[in-house]
CSV table of C-alpha atoms in Angstrom, one decimal:
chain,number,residue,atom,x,y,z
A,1443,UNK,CA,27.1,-39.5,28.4
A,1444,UNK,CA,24.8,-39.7,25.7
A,1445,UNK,CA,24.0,-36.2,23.9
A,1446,UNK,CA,19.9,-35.5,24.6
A,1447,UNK,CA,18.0,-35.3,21.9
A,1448,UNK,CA,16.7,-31.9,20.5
A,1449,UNK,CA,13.2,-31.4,20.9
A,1450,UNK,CA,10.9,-30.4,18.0
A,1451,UNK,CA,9.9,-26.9,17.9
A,1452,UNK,CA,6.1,-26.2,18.1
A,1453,UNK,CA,4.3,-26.0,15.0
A,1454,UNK,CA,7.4,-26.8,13.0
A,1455,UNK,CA,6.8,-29.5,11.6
A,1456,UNK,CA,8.8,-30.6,8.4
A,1457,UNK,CA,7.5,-28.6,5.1
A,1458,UNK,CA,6.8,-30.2,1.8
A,1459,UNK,CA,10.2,-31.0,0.5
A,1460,UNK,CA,11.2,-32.3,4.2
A,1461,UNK,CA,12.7,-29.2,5.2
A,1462,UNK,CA,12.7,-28.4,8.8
A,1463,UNK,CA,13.9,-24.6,8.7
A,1464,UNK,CA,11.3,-22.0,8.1
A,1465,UNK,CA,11.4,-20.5,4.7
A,1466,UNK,CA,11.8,-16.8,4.2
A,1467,UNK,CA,10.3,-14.2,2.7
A,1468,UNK,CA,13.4,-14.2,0.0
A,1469,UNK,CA,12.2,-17.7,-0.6
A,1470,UNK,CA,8.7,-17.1,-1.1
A,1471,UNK,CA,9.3,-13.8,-3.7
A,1472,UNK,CA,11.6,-15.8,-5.5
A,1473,UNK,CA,9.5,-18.5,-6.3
A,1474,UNK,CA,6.5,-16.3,-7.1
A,1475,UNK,CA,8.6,-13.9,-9.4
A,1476,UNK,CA,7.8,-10.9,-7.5
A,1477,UNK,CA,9.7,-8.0,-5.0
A,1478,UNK,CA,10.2,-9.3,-1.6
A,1479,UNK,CA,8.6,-5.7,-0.8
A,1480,UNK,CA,4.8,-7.3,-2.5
A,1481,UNK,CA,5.6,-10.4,-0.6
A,1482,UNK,CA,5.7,-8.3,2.5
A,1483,UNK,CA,2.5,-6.3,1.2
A,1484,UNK,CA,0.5,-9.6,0.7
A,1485,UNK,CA,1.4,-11.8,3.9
A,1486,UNK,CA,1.7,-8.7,6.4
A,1487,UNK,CA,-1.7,-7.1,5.4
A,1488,UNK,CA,-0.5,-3.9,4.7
A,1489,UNK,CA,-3.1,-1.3,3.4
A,1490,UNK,CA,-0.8,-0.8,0.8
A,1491,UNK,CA,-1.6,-4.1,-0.6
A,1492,UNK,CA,-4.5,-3.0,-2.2
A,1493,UNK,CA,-2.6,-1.8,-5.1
A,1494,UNK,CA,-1.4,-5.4,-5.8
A,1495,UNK,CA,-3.8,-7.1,-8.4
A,1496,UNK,CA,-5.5,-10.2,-7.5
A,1497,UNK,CA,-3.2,-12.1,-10.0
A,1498,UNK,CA,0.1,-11.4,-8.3
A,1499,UNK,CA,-1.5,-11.9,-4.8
A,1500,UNK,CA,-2.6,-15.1,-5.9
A,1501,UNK,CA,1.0,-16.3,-6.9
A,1502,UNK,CA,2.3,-15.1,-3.8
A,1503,UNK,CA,-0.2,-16.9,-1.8
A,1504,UNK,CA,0.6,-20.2,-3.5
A,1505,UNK,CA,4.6,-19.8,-3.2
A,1506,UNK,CA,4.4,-19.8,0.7
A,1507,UNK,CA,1.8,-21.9,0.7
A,1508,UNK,CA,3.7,-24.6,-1.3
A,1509,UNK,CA,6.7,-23.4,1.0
A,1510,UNK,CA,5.2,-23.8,4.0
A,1511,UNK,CA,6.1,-20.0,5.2
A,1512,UNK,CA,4.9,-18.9,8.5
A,1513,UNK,CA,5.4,-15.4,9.4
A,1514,UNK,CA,7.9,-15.0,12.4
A,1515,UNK,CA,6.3,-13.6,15.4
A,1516,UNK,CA,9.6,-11.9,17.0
A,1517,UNK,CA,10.2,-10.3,13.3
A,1518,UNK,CA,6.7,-8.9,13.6
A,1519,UNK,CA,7.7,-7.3,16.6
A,1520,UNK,CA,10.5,-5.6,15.5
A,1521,UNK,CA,9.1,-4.4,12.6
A,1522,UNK,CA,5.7,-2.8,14.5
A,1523,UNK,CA,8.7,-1.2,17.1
A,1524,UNK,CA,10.3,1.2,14.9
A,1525,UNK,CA,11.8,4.2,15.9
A,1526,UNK,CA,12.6,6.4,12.8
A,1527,UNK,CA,16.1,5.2,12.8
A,1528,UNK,CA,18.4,4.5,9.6
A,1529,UNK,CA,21.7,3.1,9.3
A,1530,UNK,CA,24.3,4.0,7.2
A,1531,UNK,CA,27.3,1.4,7.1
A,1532,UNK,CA,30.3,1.7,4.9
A,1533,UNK,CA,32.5,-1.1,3.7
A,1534,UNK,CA,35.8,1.3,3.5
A,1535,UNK,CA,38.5,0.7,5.4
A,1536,UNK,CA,37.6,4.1,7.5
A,1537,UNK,CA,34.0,6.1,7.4
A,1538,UNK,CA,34.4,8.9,5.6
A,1539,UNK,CA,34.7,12.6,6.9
A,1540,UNK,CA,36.4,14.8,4.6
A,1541,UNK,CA,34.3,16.6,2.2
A,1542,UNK,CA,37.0,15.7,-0.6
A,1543,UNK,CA,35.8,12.3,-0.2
A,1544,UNK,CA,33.8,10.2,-3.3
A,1545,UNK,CA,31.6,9.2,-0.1
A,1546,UNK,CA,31.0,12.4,0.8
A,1547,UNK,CA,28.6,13.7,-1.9
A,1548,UNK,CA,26.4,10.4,-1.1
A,1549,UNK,CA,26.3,11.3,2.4
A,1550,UNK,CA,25.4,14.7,1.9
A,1551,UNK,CA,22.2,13.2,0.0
A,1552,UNK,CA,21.2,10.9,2.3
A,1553,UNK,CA,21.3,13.1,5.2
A,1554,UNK,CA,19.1,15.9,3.1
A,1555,UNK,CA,16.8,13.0,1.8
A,1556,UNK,CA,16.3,11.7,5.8
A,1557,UNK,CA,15.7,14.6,7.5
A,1558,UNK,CA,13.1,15.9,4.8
A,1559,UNK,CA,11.2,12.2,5.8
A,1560,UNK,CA,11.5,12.6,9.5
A,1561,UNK,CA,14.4,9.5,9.7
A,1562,UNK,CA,17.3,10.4,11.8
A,1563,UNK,CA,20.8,8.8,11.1
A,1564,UNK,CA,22.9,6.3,12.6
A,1565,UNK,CA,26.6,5.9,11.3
A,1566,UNK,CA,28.0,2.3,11.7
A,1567,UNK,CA,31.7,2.4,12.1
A,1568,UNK,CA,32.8,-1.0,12.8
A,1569,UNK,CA,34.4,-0.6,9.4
A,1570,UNK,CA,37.3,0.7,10.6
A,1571,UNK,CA,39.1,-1.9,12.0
A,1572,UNK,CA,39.7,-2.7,8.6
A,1573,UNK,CA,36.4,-3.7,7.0
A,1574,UNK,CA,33.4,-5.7,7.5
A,1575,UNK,CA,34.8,-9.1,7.3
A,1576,UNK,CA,37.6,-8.2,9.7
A,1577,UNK,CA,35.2,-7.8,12.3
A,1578,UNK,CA,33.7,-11.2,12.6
A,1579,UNK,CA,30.4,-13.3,11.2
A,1580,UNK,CA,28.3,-11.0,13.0
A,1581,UNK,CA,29.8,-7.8,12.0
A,1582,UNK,CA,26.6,-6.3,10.9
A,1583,UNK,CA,24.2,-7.3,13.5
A,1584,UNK,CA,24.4,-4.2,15.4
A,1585,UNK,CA,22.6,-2.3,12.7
A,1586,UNK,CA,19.5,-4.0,13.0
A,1587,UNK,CA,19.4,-1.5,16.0
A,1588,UNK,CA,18.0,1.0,13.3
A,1589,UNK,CA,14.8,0.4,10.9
A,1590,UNK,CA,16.9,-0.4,8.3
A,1591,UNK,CA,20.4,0.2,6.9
A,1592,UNK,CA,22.0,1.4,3.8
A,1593,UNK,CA,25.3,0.1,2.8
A,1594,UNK,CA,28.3,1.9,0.8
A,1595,UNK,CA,31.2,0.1,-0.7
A,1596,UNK,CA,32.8,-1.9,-3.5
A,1597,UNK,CA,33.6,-5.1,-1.9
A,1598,UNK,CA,30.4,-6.5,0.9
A,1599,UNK,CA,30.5,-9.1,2.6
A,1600,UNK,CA,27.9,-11.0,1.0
A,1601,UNK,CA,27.3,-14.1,3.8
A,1602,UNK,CA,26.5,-11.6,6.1
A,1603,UNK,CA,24.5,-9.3,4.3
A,1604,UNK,CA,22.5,-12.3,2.3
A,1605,UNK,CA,21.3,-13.0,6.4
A,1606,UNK,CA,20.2,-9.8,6.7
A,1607,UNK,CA,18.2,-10.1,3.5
A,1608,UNK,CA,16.6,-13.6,4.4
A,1609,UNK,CA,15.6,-12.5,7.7
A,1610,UNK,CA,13.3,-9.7,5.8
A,1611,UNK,CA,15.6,-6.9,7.0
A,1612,UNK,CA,15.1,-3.7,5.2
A,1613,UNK,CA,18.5,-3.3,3.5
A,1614,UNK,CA,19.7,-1.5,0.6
A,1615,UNK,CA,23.1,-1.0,-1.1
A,1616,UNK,CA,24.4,2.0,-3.0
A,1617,UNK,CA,25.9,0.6,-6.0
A,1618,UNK,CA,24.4,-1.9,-8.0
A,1619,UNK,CA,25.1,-5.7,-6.2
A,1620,UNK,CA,24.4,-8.7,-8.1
A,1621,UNK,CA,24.7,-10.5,-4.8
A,1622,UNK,CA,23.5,-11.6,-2.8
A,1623,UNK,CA,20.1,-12.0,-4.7
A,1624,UNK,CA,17.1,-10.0,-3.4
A,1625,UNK,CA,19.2,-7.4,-2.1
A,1626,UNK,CA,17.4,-3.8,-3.0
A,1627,UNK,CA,20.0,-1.5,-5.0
A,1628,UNK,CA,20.6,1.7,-6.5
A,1629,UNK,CA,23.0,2.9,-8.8
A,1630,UNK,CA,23.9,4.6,-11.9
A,1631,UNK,CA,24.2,4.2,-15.3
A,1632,UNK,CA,27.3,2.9,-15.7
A,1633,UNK,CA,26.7,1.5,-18.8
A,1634,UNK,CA,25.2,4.1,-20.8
A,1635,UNK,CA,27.8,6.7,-19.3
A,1636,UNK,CA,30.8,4.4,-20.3
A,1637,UNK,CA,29.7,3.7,-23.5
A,1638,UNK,CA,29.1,7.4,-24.2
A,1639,UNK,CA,32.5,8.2,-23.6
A,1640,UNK,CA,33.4,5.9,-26.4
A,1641,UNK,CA,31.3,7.5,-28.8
A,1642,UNK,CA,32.8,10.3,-28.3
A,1643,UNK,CA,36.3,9.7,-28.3
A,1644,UNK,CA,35.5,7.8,-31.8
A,1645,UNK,CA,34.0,11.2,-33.1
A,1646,UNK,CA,37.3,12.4,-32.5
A,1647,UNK,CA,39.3,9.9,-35.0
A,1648,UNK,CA,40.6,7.7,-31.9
A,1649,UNK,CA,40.2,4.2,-33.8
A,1650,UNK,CA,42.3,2.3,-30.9
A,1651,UNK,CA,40.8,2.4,-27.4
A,1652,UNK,CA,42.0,0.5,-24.7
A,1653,UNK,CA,40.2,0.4,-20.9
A,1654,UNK,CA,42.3,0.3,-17.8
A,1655,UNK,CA,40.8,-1.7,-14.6
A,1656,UNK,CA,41.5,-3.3,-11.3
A,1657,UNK,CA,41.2,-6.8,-11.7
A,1658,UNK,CA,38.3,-7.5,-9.4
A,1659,UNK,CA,34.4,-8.2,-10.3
A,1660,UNK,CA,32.8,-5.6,-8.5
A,1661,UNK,CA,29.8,-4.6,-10.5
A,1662,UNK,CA,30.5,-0.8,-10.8
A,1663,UNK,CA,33.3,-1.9,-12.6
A,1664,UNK,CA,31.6,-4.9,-14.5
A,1665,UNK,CA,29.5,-2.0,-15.7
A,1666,UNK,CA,31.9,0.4,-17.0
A,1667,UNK,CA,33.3,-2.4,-19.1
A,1668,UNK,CA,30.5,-3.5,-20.4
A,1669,UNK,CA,29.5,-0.2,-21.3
A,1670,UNK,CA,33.3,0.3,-23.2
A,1671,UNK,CA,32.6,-2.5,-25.0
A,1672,UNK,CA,29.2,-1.8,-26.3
A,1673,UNK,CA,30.8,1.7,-27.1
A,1674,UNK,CA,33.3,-0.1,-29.2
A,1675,UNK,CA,31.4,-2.6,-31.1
A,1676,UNK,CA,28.6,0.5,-32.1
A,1677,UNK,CA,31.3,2.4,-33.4
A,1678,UNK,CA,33.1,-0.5,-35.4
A,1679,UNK,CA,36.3,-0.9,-33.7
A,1680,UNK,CA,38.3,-3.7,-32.2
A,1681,UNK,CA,36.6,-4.6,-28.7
A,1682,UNK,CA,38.5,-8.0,-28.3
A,1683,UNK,CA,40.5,-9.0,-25.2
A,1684,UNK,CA,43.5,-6.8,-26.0
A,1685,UNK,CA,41.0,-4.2,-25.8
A,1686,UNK,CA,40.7,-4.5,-21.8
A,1687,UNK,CA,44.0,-4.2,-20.2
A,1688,UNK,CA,42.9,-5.6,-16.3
A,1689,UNK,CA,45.9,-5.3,-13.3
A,1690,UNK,CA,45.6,-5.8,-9.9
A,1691,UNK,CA,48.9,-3.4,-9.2
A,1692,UNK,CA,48.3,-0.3,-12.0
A,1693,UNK,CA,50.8,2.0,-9.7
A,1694,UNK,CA,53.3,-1.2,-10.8
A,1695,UNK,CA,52.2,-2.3,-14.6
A,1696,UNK,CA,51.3,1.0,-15.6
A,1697,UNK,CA,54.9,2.1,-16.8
A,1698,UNK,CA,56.5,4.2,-19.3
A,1699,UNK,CA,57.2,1.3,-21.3
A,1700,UNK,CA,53.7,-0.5,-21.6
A,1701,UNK,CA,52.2,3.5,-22.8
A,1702,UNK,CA,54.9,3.6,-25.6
A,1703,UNK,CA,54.4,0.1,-26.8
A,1704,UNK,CA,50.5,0.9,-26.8
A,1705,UNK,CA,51.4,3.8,-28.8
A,1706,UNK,CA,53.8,1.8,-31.2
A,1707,UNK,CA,50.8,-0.3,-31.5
A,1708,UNK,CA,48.1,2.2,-32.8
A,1709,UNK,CA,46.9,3.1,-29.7
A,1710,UNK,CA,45.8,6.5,-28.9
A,1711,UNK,CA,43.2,7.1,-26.4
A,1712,UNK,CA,43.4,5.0,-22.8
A,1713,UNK,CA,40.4,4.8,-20.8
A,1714,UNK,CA,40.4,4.1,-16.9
A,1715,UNK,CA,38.0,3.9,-14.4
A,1716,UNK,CA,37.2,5.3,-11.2
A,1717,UNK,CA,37.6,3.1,-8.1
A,1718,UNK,CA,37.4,4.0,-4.1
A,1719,UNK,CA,41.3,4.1,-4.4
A,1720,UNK,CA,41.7,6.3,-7.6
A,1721,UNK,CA,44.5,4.0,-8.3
A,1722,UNK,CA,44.2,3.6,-12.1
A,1723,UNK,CA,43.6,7.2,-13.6
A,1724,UNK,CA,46.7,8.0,-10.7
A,1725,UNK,CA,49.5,5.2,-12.1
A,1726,UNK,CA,47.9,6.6,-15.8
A,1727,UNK,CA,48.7,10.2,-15.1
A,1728,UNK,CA,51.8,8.9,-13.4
A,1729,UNK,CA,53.0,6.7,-16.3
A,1730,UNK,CA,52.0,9.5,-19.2
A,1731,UNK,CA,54.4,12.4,-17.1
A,1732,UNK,CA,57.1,10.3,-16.8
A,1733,UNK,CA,57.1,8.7,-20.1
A,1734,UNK,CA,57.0,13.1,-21.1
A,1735,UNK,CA,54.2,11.9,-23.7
A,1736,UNK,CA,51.6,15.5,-24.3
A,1737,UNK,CA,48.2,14.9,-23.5
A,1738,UNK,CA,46.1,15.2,-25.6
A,1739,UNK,CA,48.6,15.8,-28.7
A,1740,UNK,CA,50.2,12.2,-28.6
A,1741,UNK,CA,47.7,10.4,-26.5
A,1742,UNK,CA,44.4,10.9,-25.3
A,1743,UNK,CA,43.0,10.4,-21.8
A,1744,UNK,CA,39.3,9.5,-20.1
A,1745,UNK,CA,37.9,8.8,-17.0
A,1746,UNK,CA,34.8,7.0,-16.1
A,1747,UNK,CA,33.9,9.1,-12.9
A,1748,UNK,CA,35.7,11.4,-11.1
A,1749,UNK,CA,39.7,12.2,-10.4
A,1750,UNK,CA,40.9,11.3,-7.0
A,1751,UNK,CA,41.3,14.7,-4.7
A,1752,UNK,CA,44.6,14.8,-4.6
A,1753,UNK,CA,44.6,15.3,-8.7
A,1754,UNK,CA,41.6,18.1,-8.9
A,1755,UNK,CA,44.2,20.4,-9.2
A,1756,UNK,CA,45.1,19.1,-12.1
A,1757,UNK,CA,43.5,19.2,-16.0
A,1758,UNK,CA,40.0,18.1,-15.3
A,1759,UNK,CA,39.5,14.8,-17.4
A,1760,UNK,CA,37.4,14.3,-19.9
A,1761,UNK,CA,34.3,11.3,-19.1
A,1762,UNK,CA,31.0,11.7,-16.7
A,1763,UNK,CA,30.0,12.6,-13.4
A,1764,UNK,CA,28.3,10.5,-10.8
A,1765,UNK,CA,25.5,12.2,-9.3
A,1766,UNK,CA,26.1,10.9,-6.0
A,1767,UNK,CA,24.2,12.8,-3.7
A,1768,UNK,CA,21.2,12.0,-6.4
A,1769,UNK,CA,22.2,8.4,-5.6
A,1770,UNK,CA,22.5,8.9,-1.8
A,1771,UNK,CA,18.7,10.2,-1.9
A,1772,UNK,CA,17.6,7.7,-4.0
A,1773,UNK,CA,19.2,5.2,-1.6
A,1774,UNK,CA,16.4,6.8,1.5
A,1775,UNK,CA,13.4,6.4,-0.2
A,1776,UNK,CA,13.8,3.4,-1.3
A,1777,UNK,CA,14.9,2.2,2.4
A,1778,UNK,CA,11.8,4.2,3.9
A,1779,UNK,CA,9.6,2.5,1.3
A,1780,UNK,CA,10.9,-1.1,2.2
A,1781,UNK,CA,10.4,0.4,6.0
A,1782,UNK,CA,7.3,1.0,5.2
A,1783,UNK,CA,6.1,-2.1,3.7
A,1784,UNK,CA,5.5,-0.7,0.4
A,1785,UNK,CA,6.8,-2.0,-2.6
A,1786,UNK,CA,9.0,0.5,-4.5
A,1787,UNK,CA,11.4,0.7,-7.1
A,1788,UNK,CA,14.6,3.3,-8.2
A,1789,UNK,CA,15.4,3.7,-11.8
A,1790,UNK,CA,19.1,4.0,-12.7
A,1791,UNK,CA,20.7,7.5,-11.9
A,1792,UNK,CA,21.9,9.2,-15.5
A,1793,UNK,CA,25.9,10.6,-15.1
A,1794,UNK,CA,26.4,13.3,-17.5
A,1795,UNK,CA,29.0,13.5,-19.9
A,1796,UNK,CA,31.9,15.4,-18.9
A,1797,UNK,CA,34.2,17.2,-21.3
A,1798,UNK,CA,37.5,18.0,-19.7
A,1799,UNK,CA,40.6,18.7,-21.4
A,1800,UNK,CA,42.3,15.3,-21.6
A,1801,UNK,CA,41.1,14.2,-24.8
A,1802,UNK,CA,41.7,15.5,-28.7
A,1803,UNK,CA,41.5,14.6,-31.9
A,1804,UNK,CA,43.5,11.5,-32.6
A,1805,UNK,CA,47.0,12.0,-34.2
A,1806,UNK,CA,47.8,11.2,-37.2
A,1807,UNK,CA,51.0,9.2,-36.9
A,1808,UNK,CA,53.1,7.1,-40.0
């Protein structure tokens, strides 16, 4: 029997380049060059929108008109039936609980930041069957039962979340995400924390500096090494590829042997960053006991962010903080403002300079 034929939808007629879908509000702030959040202002008559000059309203006006956007009734609906709720949905394996968590501190800010705006708090755990991804295409449908939803992890799933975004959902991500685009983010300074680090490890005489990463491309650690770099290149010292040493196993490259033939090749001060796992700066300490090299008298150590818990009883490195419940708050009022309607923005979170006791002067060897 023959298939019947799909009927046309009301008022759906194809758009100017033939499409038949309905553009988004993603679509219409791209084209215009503005924040989906004054794309929201303009087409949902906000009284916010009054701040918007007549120029940029203008440009917004003639992206969805040349897009043929219509706003979507049902997403009106749900946006008028709010109910002071925000999500909070993490991409780790298991939702954090222990205070000696990294997540922890963030969750402590946003649970001060919400309950001084009047938000309550609803914690998605669907992560812990083993993340996101695991769970299905629709893993993060459920949190459109709150007002909007911040998100906490390295590795999102970006399909999913780059639906959430095109359907105008109010979602932001604690850590800066190049992807998918128009998703709001906060973060810290990475880069100008990193490549402080640098500086100061040059001050000290260290004229070899290598950085120690996971081989993936999440943009925290994107960041740190681009921040390294910079460091190196300001301070005149070699920042080519031998310069960035990146392993997907560090409990398993990181050996005895690769630190001594660093040392034997005038390195003396090894960089690592911080990761959920804490595996780098772990198989680095690891690798320097074993080896029975001093730190800092034969080599000197940093950290970009914190040790994992299970080392804070050790030295305390030299490198920077991250503010994290700073960033946690940050994350709130930027959600309540995209809530809200209004458009908003949250400048990059400073991470101060940390001196430890990892790091010396450089030796001087033959």
């Amino acid at each position: 029997m023959a298939e019947p034929r799909k009927r046309a939808r009301p008022g759906r007629a194809p758009g100017p380049s033939g499409r038949t879908s309905r553009p988004r509000q993603a679509e219409v702030a791209r084209l215009a060059g503005v924040s989906q959040a004054t794309v929201s202002l303009v087409l949902g008559g906000k009284k916010q929108g009054a701040a918007i000059s007549a120029e940029t309203r203008q440009k917004v006006l003639d992206a969805a008109l040349s897009l043929g956007y219509v706003p979507d009734p049902a997403a009106r609906r749900l946006a008028a039936a709010r109910n002071d709720l925000l999500g909070v949905f993490s991409f780790t394996a298991t939702f954090p609980t222990d205070v000696q968590h990294s997540y922890y501190p963030f969750l402590v800010g946003v649970e001060q930041e919400a309950a001084a705006r009047g938000y309550d708090l609803v914690l998605f755990t669907g992560s812990s069957s083993g993340g996101a991804g695991a769970a299905g295409p629709d893993a993060l449908s459920r949190v459109r039962l709150a007002d909007g939803c911040l998100f906490l992890g390295r590795h999102a799933p970006t399909k999913e979340l780059r639906r959430l975004v095109e359907d105008g959902f109010p979602a932001v991500h604690v850590g800066r995400r190049d992807e998918p685009e128009g998703l709001a983010w906060v973060g810290a300074d990475y880069v100008s924390a990193s490549h402080e680090v640098v500086t100061r490890l040059a001050a000290l005489g260290h004229r070899r500096i290598v950085l120690v990463r996971e081989d993936d491309d999440a943009p925290a650690s994107t960041d740190r090494e681009r921040g390294f770099l910079e460091g190196l290149e300001e301070a005149g010292l070699p920042a080519g590829p031998d310069s960035v040493f990146r392993t997907a196993d560090p409990a398993g490259t990181l050996s005895p042997e690769r630190l001594r033939a660093w040392l034997d090749a005038g390195v003396t001060a090894l960089v690592a960053e911080e990761t959920d796992t804490g595996c780098p700066w772990r198989a680095l300490r690891s690798a320097v006991v074993e080896a029975g090299l001093d730190c800092p008298g034969e080599l000197s150590l940093a950290l970009l962010g914190s040790p994992p818990a299970d080392l804070a009883a050790e030295p305390v490195p030299t490198g920077f903080d991250i503010p994290r419940p700073q960033l946690g708050a940050a994350a709130v009022r930027l959600l309540a403002a995209l809530v809200a309607g209004e458009e908003a923005d949250e400048p990059l979170v400073a991470c101060p300079f940390r001196a430890g006791a990892t790091a010396g002067p450089a030796p001087h060897r033959a």
